[in-house]
Amino acid sequence: MQERRQDEPDALVSRDLWKQYPMGDVTVDALRGVNLRLPAGQFVVLLGPSGSGKTTLLNLAGGLDAATKGELAVFGRALNGMNEAQLTAYRRETVGFVFQMFNLVPTLTALENVRLVAQLVGTDHLADQAIADVGLADRAGNLPSQLSGGEQQRVAIARALVKQPDLLLADEPTGALDFETGRQVLSVLWQQTRSRRMTVIMVTHNTILARMGDTVVRLRSGQVVGTEPGEAIPPSQITP
Amino acid sequence: MLWRKLWADTGALARQASALVVLICLGVALYVGLYEAYQNLGDAYDWIYETTEFADASVLLSAAPESLVESAETIPHVRQAMGRLVKDGSIIQRDRERKRVVGRFVGVPRQHRPTVNDLWVIEGHYVADADEALLEHQFAAENGYHVGDVIKCSYLSRERDFTVAGLVLSPEYVYLVPSEHSPFVSPGTFGVVFVEEDRAREWLGVGRRITEIHCLTDAGYDEEVLEKLEALARPYGLETSFVQEDQPSKRLLTLDQQGFRKLSVFFPILFLLSAGLSLYGALSRIVRLQVTIIGMLKASGFTSREILVQYVMQGVLIAVAGAVPGSILGHWLAVWLNGMYADALHIPIMKAGIHWDTLSIGFLLAIATGFAAAYLPARTAARLPPAVAMRGEMESARGITAQRRLVEWSRLRTVIYLIPLRGVFRRASRTLLALGGIAGGVVIIVTTFGMHASTMDALGDFLAGSRKYDIDIQFRRPSSLAFARSAAALPGARAVSFTTSIPVRARSSWDSGEMMLTGVERGQHLLRIRSQSGEPVDVTPGEIWIPQQLADRLMVEPGDPVMVEWVESSRQRPLRRAFQVAGLVDVAIGNSAYGEFDDIRRSFSDHAYPESSYGAFFACAPSRVDAFKHRFDESDEVVSVSTTEDVTEQIEEQFALMLIFVGVLLSFGLVLAGSTIHSVATVSILERTRELATLRSLGFSARTTAGIAAAELCVLTALGLLVGIPLGKWLNHLYIQSFSTESLAFRAVLPLWIYVATVLMVYVLVGLSSWGALRRLRSMDLAQATKAGE
Ligand SMILES: Nc1ncnc2c1ncn2[C@@H]1O[C@H](COP(=O)(O)OP(=O)(O)O)[C@@H](O)[C@H]1O
Ligand SMILES: [Mg+2]
């Protein structure tokens, strides 16, 4: 693993980050004062039981949702206080998303799904390579409905990577896949982000998968209960 | 609990559900309103016809001895026969606005009420004295006659004064028509005066002779009786004969009613169809949203049947929610329409009963719509295998092949443009639904506009298009023409052109048909006659121009010969003459055919006088119109004078009714098109929420994503227009055609502005209805939307 330079800002810094959802008379505290500092270039695994606030934190980091209070900065840029145009630019330039349910555009082929984003950020020439990188060169012309779940998720990864984002966010990317398929997908994700020294935050509730992270952040009831170094084992070597 | 969830989603689509309720409500209201109005109208007329003993069979003849009535009474199945004397002359009103109008004088007995064609005395009393007369109430209202006033009547220059004893409604003039040849007459210019029999004989000067026989027959024997009646009348110069259904006033009334009836079925059905389509779309969407819940329901043991019932119930409940207020609204509409109609036609009685049959049909139609629309999605839901349902997928193999083909067919460099393009065709069912909805809206807009345009066209044609003169004069006798010629030499006069008309029958080897043959001077330009292709027509001796409808009926083309005949009464020798069809004339209203003045005069009019008429078109300086009118009014040579301005006003009044209907329909149509398009727009955007949210999380701006959704809708709308406009055009044609008869032709016209207006309106509607949905898209919760199942 290569070290990043010291003066480079941290990938993510949060201070007393709160997210509350009003639900009728009561408010649900999804995040309750999260303090976090994640250095750049790491593969971070966000681990916690269901309902602990993982998705909420990831969505805040991705600029899909706004915090109720507290501060959140990604690569030194504060997300709270950004207007819609700035958020759009942030989502476009800084982050890549991989969703649990893949969220591919159903009417576009695998390659077109990747090119859609590549054209947005001006990296159209990288689209073919991105599809090849996730091992789908021969399925590039297939529609999502003609791909297996694992293949769809690999397209989603290619779609996120082709943007060459500073931060890749993956919310339970294997949640809809069986273990073996999930492991293959994670291998692709791991390899591709490793080789580019990309910062990754991957959410999972699976402690076994957590072993692949450089850093493991444990979340419980909306609070960080521990940040520890991970084992950084390649997914291909993880056994259930 | 789970059941609750099923219904909660319907609640979440409350805006859409309420749009559907409104649609169904309008459909039912329109049906109930129009159909009840039609029924009320029918009831009112039937009541009038029944209580007045309206004749079942009638013959009009030149003159016959009164004893002919006794012979008529011996015809089998004749229940009652009545003979009477009727003559046309003029009513002179020196101190009123119209100095001289056409008067029809009808003899009625003094000792008892007429046994056939009785009168309904609205005001005053029945004739009790030879100096008294009864006046048809529409004419009285138009010209300001009241009971007790004196009316001056003139027949062949013999003037008589009568005291108006009462204002009456006659079954023969419910719809005020002098004869089948003049369907449009203003109540102000045609007065029917019922005078005491003995006085009529003495004044109208034909001794103990009658000109009409009217019979009541046993039910179902009218045609049979009429034939025998005709045979009886033939030696006495049979002029025309008809059963009750063909009596000119009743025929036009029936036509009017039928139009009403067509409206009351045609438009509501369009409404309910659109509502059904939208409902189908909404429920399909709900089912897709609830696929996983359905899976769980099934996994936990609910039967397909139970699930089916739940979804069908949703559709039926929406239908009921619309049908209840719809029925009430419809009943009000009927009462209102009847009021308008009664006013416009001066019908003093109008019943506005509740017609339970119509209400029930409206209700059932609505429920059937709800049921039919809900059934398919409900069945889809019920048939979902639990495993598939729980995975939340509903893609079929066939769908995938279709998509594959779509991909091959559509390739673009810039991928983002592919999304709306392919989105349009993504799911055939959805596309068809949306297309159907938009096309339905378009059809409604086009047909309502089309109706308006055809009406205005008929009007415009009748008035501005053809009348280039200021005054229309009807003469007393052929020799009066000289009088008009002398008037044309006066200062201010511009032109005069003579005309003569006579009702004739045209025959080909195929069929025959009636027409009003009008002779106009060669080279005249005061009455503009246009050919089918819009060219101005000039007449030449030996040739006649006939209307399209007649040509179709006779199966003749320009160049073909037709035999024209007039059955002359007293001499029993018909006047016949062969003409060549010069071409087809474009007449919006009426059944006029045109020939050369002298030709027609010599062949028919001069021999048929006084059954033919002579007149002149007169053009003068605008400031002199009133002076000339006055001058003609005063003259003994003139039977009636009408200015183009008066006629315009009168006809516009008659058409006002039609325009009200069109207005009502147009506003209903717009609401319908609007709500259909609204639901299509909303669904097509809501359905894409997850996809659009994903695009935004990938870094596309809110504007771009909204643009994609809007572009898809615009393409869909364009397709809807492509389908809807020709369909609307075709339906409009059918619809307008269904109004046309031998004597009354409407053209289906769709001027360019209708297309432009339709396209604009549809896009404005799409814009308005997607605006709300797009706004919601801007402020949507991306975090939620990206994980929501489709
Ligand atoms: N949109 C929302 N409205 C209300 N409550 C929410 C919403 N999203 C998440 N929550 C609540 O916030 C808490 C954290 O949710 P989430 O971040 O999705 O957890 P995780 O991803 O760890 O399973 C949960 O209790 C969840 O019910
Ligand atoms: Mg989660």
XYZ file of N, CA, C and O in Angstrom, chain B residues 53-160:
432
model
N -103.917 16.252 -29.937
C -104.409 15.376 -30.998
C -103.736 15.707 -32.325
O -104.388 16.007 -33.327
N -102.418 15.666 -32.312
C -101.638 15.986 -33.500
C -101.901 14.945 -34.595
O -101.892 13.744 -34.334
N -102.142 15.414 -35.804
C -102.550 14.528 -36.900
C -101.523 13.443 -37.197
O -100.324 13.691 -37.177
N -102.015 12.242 -37.505
C -101.130 11.144 -37.873
C -100.854 11.140 -39.365
O -99.812 10.690 -39.817
N -101.832 11.596 -40.140
C -101.661 11.635 -41.594
C -102.330 12.892 -42.124
O -103.438 13.226 -41.708
N -101.638 13.591 -43.025
C -102.182 14.845 -43.538
C -101.942 14.963 -45.028
O -100.928 14.490 -45.538
N -102.907 15.599 -45.716
C -102.682 15.956 -47.118
C -102.979 17.439 -47.291
O -103.891 17.974 -46.691
N -102.129 18.095 -48.090
C -102.373 19.492 -48.430
C -102.710 19.491 -49.915
O -102.017 18.862 -50.712
N -103.791 20.209 -50.277
C -104.197 20.184 -51.675
C -104.600 21.582 -52.131
O -104.638 22.515 -51.332
N -104.889 21.700 -53.419
C -105.230 23.021 -53.955
C -106.552 23.507 -53.388
O -106.620 24.532 -52.733
N -107.582 22.759 -53.647
C -108.898 23.090 -53.114
C -109.801 21.897 -53.336
O -109.767 21.272 -54.394
N -110.602 21.579 -52.331
C -111.499 20.429 -52.447
C -112.792 20.759 -51.713
O -112.792 21.580 -50.791
N -113.885 20.141 -52.112
C -115.141 20.388 -51.397
C -115.059 19.824 -49.981
O -114.337 18.857 -49.729
N -115.786 20.435 -49.062
C -115.749 19.999 -47.664
C -116.176 18.546 -47.503
O -115.764 17.862 -46.572
N -117.013 18.098 -48.449
C -117.515 16.721 -48.347
C -116.398 15.688 -48.433
O -116.573 14.536 -48.042
N -115.240 16.102 -48.891
C -114.118 15.168 -48.994
C -113.713 14.627 -47.617
O -113.220 13.513 -47.493
N -113.968 15.442 -46.589
C -113.647 15.016 -45.223
C -114.466 13.788 -44.857
O -113.968 12.856 -44.225
N -115.756 13.813 -45.270
C -116.606 12.656 -44.966
C -116.060 11.400 -45.633
O -116.052 10.323 -45.036
N -115.563 11.557 -46.872
C -114.966 10.400 -47.538
C -113.727 9.941 -46.773
O -113.485 8.748 -46.616
N -112.951 10.915 -46.299
C -111.740 10.568 -45.556
C -112.098 9.783 -44.307
O -111.407 8.839 -43.917
N -113.221 10.154 -43.684
C -113.622 9.485 -42.445
C -113.970 8.011 -42.661
O -113.897 7.223 -41.728
N -114.342 7.696 -43.926
C -114.714 6.299 -44.196
C -113.493 5.411 -44.456
O -113.619 4.207 -44.543
N -112.316 6.031 -44.571
C -111.103 5.216 -44.774
C -110.899 4.360 -43.528
O -110.980 4.859 -42.404
N -110.680 3.055 -43.721
C -110.481 2.194 -42.549
C -109.348 2.707 -41.671
O -108.336 3.207 -42.196
N -109.509 2.582 -40.380
C -108.526 2.973 -39.362
C -108.392 4.474 -39.175
O -107.488 4.918 -38.483
N -109.263 5.230 -39.800
C -109.256 6.666 -39.507
C -110.155 6.878 -38.302
O -111.312 6.493 -38.298
N -109.606 7.451 -37.251
C -110.399 7.669 -36.041
C -111.145 8.990 -36.105
O -112.228 9.152 -35.596
N -110.501 9.931 -36.764
C -111.056 11.273 -36.789
C -110.472 11.980 -38.004
O -109.276 11.839 -38.281
N -111.297 12.707 -38.768
C -110.758 13.474 -39.886
C -111.230 14.909 -39.754
O -112.326 15.172 -39.263
N -110.380 15.821 -40.154
C -110.720 17.235 -40.030
C -110.233 17.961 -41.282
O -109.103 17.744 -41.742
N -111.115 18.757 -41.867
C -110.711 19.529 -43.030
C -110.647 20.993 -42.655
O -111.372 21.447 -41.782
N -109.760 21.715 -43.283
C -109.701 23.144 -42.975
C -109.125 23.930 -44.149
O -108.540 23.362 -45.081
N -109.300 25.200 -44.049
C -108.859 26.106 -45.097
C -107.614 26.845 -44.610
O -107.633 27.441 -43.530
N -106.532 26.776 -45.393
C -105.301 27.456 -45.003
C -104.759 28.219 -46.200
O -104.690 27.678 -47.299
N -104.428 29.477 -46.005
C -103.845 30.276 -47.093
C -102.710 31.131 -46.543
O -102.751 31.563 -45.390
N -101.706 31.361 -47.389
C -100.614 32.256 -46.994
C -100.834 33.635 -47.566
O -101.196 33.787 -48.734
N -100.628 34.628 -46.745
C -100.738 36.009 -47.201
C -99.723 36.823 -46.439
O -98.623 36.351 -46.212
N -100.117 38.012 -46.036
C -99.158 38.754 -45.229
C -99.832 39.434 -44.048
O -101.045 39.663 -44.043
N -99.021 39.701 -43.055
C -99.497 40.438 -41.891
C -98.889 41.823 -42.006
O -97.677 41.961 -42.243
N -99.735 42.802 -41.885
C -99.245 44.168 -42.057
C -99.166 44.838 -40.702
O -100.112 44.811 -39.922
N -97.998 45.379 -40.396
C -97.818 45.986 -39.083
C -97.156 47.333 -39.289
O -95.956 47.469 -39.093
N -97.960 48.301 -39.661
C -97.403 49.607 -40.036
C -96.676 50.277 -38.871
O -95.720 50.999 -39.076
N -97.167 50.024 -37.655
C -96.524 50.704 -36.521
C -95.487 49.827 -35.813
O -95.045 50.126 -34.729
N -95.124 48.729 -36.448
C -94.103 47.881 -35.821
C -92.835 47.896 -36.662
O -92.821 48.406 -37.780
N -91.797 47.304 -36.136
C -90.514 47.372 -36.810
C -90.550 46.686 -38.175
O -90.088 47.231 -39.173
N -91.096 45.490 -38.212
C -91.220 44.808 -39.496
C -92.582 45.180 -40.066
O -93.606 44.848 -39.482
N -92.574 45.871 -41.207
C -93.820 46.415 -41.736
C -94.729 45.336 -42.298
O -95.939 45.433 -42.250
N -94.120 44.335 -42.875
C -94.898 43.336 -43.580
C -94.187 41.992 -43.438
O -93.000 41.886 -43.739
N -94.886 41.015 -42.926
C -94.263 39.697 -42.784
C -95.198 38.643 -43.365
O -96.371 38.926 -43.635
N -94.679 37.452 -43.554
C -95.504 36.386 -44.112
C -96.512 35.930 -43.073
O -96.172 35.739 -41.902
N -97.762 35.818 -43.507
C -98.793 35.360 -42.587
C -99.435 34.099 -43.125
O -99.626 33.949 -44.329
N -99.706 33.151 -42.216
C -100.434 31.960 -42.646
C -101.761 31.969 -41.904
O -101.790 32.075 -40.684
N -102.827 31.893 -42.671
C -104.158 31.995 -42.068
C -104.831 30.641 -42.074
O -104.974 30.007 -43.109
N -105.218 30.211 -40.876
C -105.780 28.878 -40.708
C -107.192 29.006 -40.140
O -107.397 29.675 -39.121
N -108.155 28.385 -40.828
C -109.527 28.435 -40.334
C -109.755 27.427 -39.211
O -109.345 26.275 -39.331
N -110.369 27.864 -38.129
C -110.703 26.949 -37.029
C -112.178 27.131 -36.659
O -112.721 28.229 -36.780
N -112.835 26.065 -36.219
C -114.265 26.168 -35.895
C -114.506 27.013 -34.639
O -113.639 27.113 -33.779
N -115.688 27.629 -34.577
C -116.007 28.453 -33.418
C -116.769 27.665 -32.347
O -116.565 27.840 -31.168
N -117.654 26.770 -32.807
C -118.521 26.046 -31.874
C -117.746 25.087 -30.967
O -118.113 24.876 -29.824
N -116.727 24.495 -31.510
C -115.955 23.527 -30.724
C -114.488 23.659 -31.084
O -114.127 24.311 -32.058
N -113.627 23.011 -30.282
C -112.192 23.053 -30.558
C -111.896 22.125 -31.736
O -112.644 21.199 -32.016
N -110.812 22.371 -32.467
C -110.473 21.459 -33.574
C -110.332 20.039 -33.033
O -109.752 19.829 -31.967
N -110.898 19.074 -33.763
C -110.836 17.688 -33.297
C -109.474 17.081 -33.576
O -109.079 16.103 -32.969
N -108.769 17.660 -34.538
C -107.398 17.240 -34.836
C -106.559 18.519 -34.852
O -107.067 19.581 -35.206
N -105.298 18.390 -34.471
C -104.431 19.583 -34.405
C -105.058 20.696 -33.573
O -105.197 21.830 -34.016
N -105.397 20.327 -32.370
C -105.958 21.314 -31.442
C -104.857 22.289 -31.019
O -103.669 22.068 -31.279
N -105.269 23.355 -30.379
C -104.304 24.373 -29.962
C -104.231 24.393 -28.449
O -105.188 24.071 -27.753
N -103.083 24.808 -27.984
C -102.858 24.895 -26.552
C -102.890 26.381 -26.234
O -101.993 27.124 -26.633
N -103.953 26.819 -25.569
C -104.084 28.255 -25.325
C -103.209 28.641 -24.138
O -103.447 28.231 -23.012
N -102.174 29.409 -24.421
C -101.239 29.799 -23.366
C -101.784 30.990 -22.593
O -101.625 31.108 -21.387
N -102.444 31.890 -23.318
C -102.930 33.116 -22.710
C -104.218 33.485 -23.426
O -104.358 33.231 -24.618
N -105.163 34.068 -22.723
C -106.412 34.481 -23.364
C -107.386 33.322 -23.499
O -107.345 32.371 -22.719
N -108.257 33.387 -24.497
C -109.263 32.336 -24.663
C -109.395 31.962 -26.128
O -108.903 32.653 -27.012
N -110.105 30.866 -26.358
C -110.304 30.362 -27.710
C -111.246 31.304 -28.472
O -112.022 32.035 -27.867
N -111.228 31.275 -29.822
C -112.077 32.190 -30.595
C -113.562 31.997 -30.273
O -114.080 30.893 -30.279
N -114.229 33.123 -29.982
C -115.650 33.049 -29.660
C -116.437 33.911 -30.630
O -117.661 33.908 -30.643
N -115.730 34.633 -31.474
C -116.378 35.611 -32.324
C -115.680 35.655 -33.675
O -114.487 35.367 -33.762
N -116.395 35.990 -34.723
C -115.817 36.010 -36.066
C -114.709 37.042 -36.216
O -113.874 36.933 -37.109
N -114.688 38.046 -35.368
C -113.650 39.066 -35.469
C -112.416 38.742 -34.640
O -111.466 39.505 -34.592
N -112.473 37.581 -33.986
C -111.345 37.231 -33.138
C -110.389 36.268 -33.852
O -110.798 35.527 -34.740
N -109.152 36.297 -33.410
C -108.175 35.364 -33.972
C -107.216 34.925 -32.871
O -107.078 35.597 -31.849
N -106.595 33.775 -33.108
C -105.572 33.281 -32.179
C -104.225 33.426 -32.867
O -104.118 33.230 -34.083
N -103.212 33.743 -32.087
C -101.916 34.020 -32.688
C -100.868 33.043 -32.149
O -100.797 32.800 -30.942
N -100.098 32.511 -33.064
C -99.011 31.593 -32.669
C -98.077 32.378 -31.731
O -97.643 33.486 -32.050
N -97.758 31.778 -30.577
C -97.142 32.556 -29.492
C -95.724 33.038 -29.767
O -95.321 34.085 -29.293
N -94.931 32.288 -30.570
C -93.562 32.734 -30.824
C -93.556 34.007 -31.657
O -92.800 34.936 -31.408
N -94.450 34.037 -32.633
C -94.575 35.232 -33.464
C -95.061 36.406 -32.610
O -94.554 37.526 -32.725
N -96.047 36.117 -31.748
C -96.596 37.168 -30.894
C -95.498 37.754 -30.005
O -95.378 38.973 -29.869
N -94.679 36.867 -29.441
C -93.624 37.338 -28.543
C -92.614 38.189 -29.297
O -92.197 39.252 -28.823
N -92.243 37.757 -30.496
C -91.249 38.475 -31.280
C -91.731 39.851 -31.713
O -90.949 40.787 -31.833
N -93.025 39.939 -32.000
C -93.528 41.198 -32.537
C -94.336 41.998 -31.524
O -94.940 43.010 -31.870
N -94.362 41.513 -30.294
C -95.007 42.266 -29.226
C -96.521 42.344 -29.306
O -97.102 43.384 -29.020
N -97.163 41.235 -29.705
C -98.629 41.224 -29.677
C -99.101 40.688 -28.332
O -98.495 39.774 -27.778
N -100.177 41.278 -27.831
C -100.766 40.807 -26.587
C -102.232 40.527 -26.831
O -102.802 40.969 -27.827
N -102.833 39.793 -25.894
C -104.264 39.515 -25.999
C -104.997 40.864 -25.997
O -104.689 41.748 -25.191
N -105.919 41.017 -26.942
C -106.665 42.275 -27.029
C -106.171 43.200 -28.130
O -106.888 44.094 -28.569
N -104.932 42.959 -28.600
C -104.391 43.784 -29.688
C -105.126 43.464 -30.989
O -105.763 42.428 -31.121
N -104.974 44.386 -31.941
C -105.568 44.144 -33.253
C -104.463 43.765 -34.214
O -103.373 44.337 -34.194
N -104.739 42.732 -35.035
C -103.740 42.328 -36.021
C -104.341 42.486 -37.410
O -105.493 42.106 -37.652
N -103.565 43.125 -38.321
C -104.056 43.383 -39.667
C -103.510 42.343 -40.623
O -102.301 42.196 -40.749
N -104.459 41.593 -41.256
C -104.035 40.527 -42.151
C -104.474 40.844 -43.569
O -105.531 41.426 -43.785
N -103.634 40.434 -44.525
C -103.954 40.739 -45.915
C -103.794 39.494 -46.777
O -102.785 38.790 -46.706
N -104.850 39.220 -47.552
C -104.770 38.103 -48.487
C -105.208 38.617 -49.838
O -106.333 39.120 -49.980
N -104.365 38.561 -50.813
C -104.624 39.098 -52.148
C -105.222 40.499 -52.064
O -106.276 40.785 -52.623
N -104.541 41.339 -51.289
C -104.929 42.745 -51.109
C -106.233 42.945 -50.343
O -106.692 44.071 -50.196
N -106.875 41.877 -49.896
C -108.071 42.051 -49.067
C -107.622 42.056 -47.614
O -107.145 41.040 -47.097
N -107.747 43.194 -46.982
C -107.270 43.312 -45.606
C -108.376 43.080 -44.601
O -109.531 43.463 -44.829
N -108.054 42.433 -43.500
C -109.011 42.197 -42.412
C -108.332 42.468 -41.089
O -107.163 42.122 -40.907
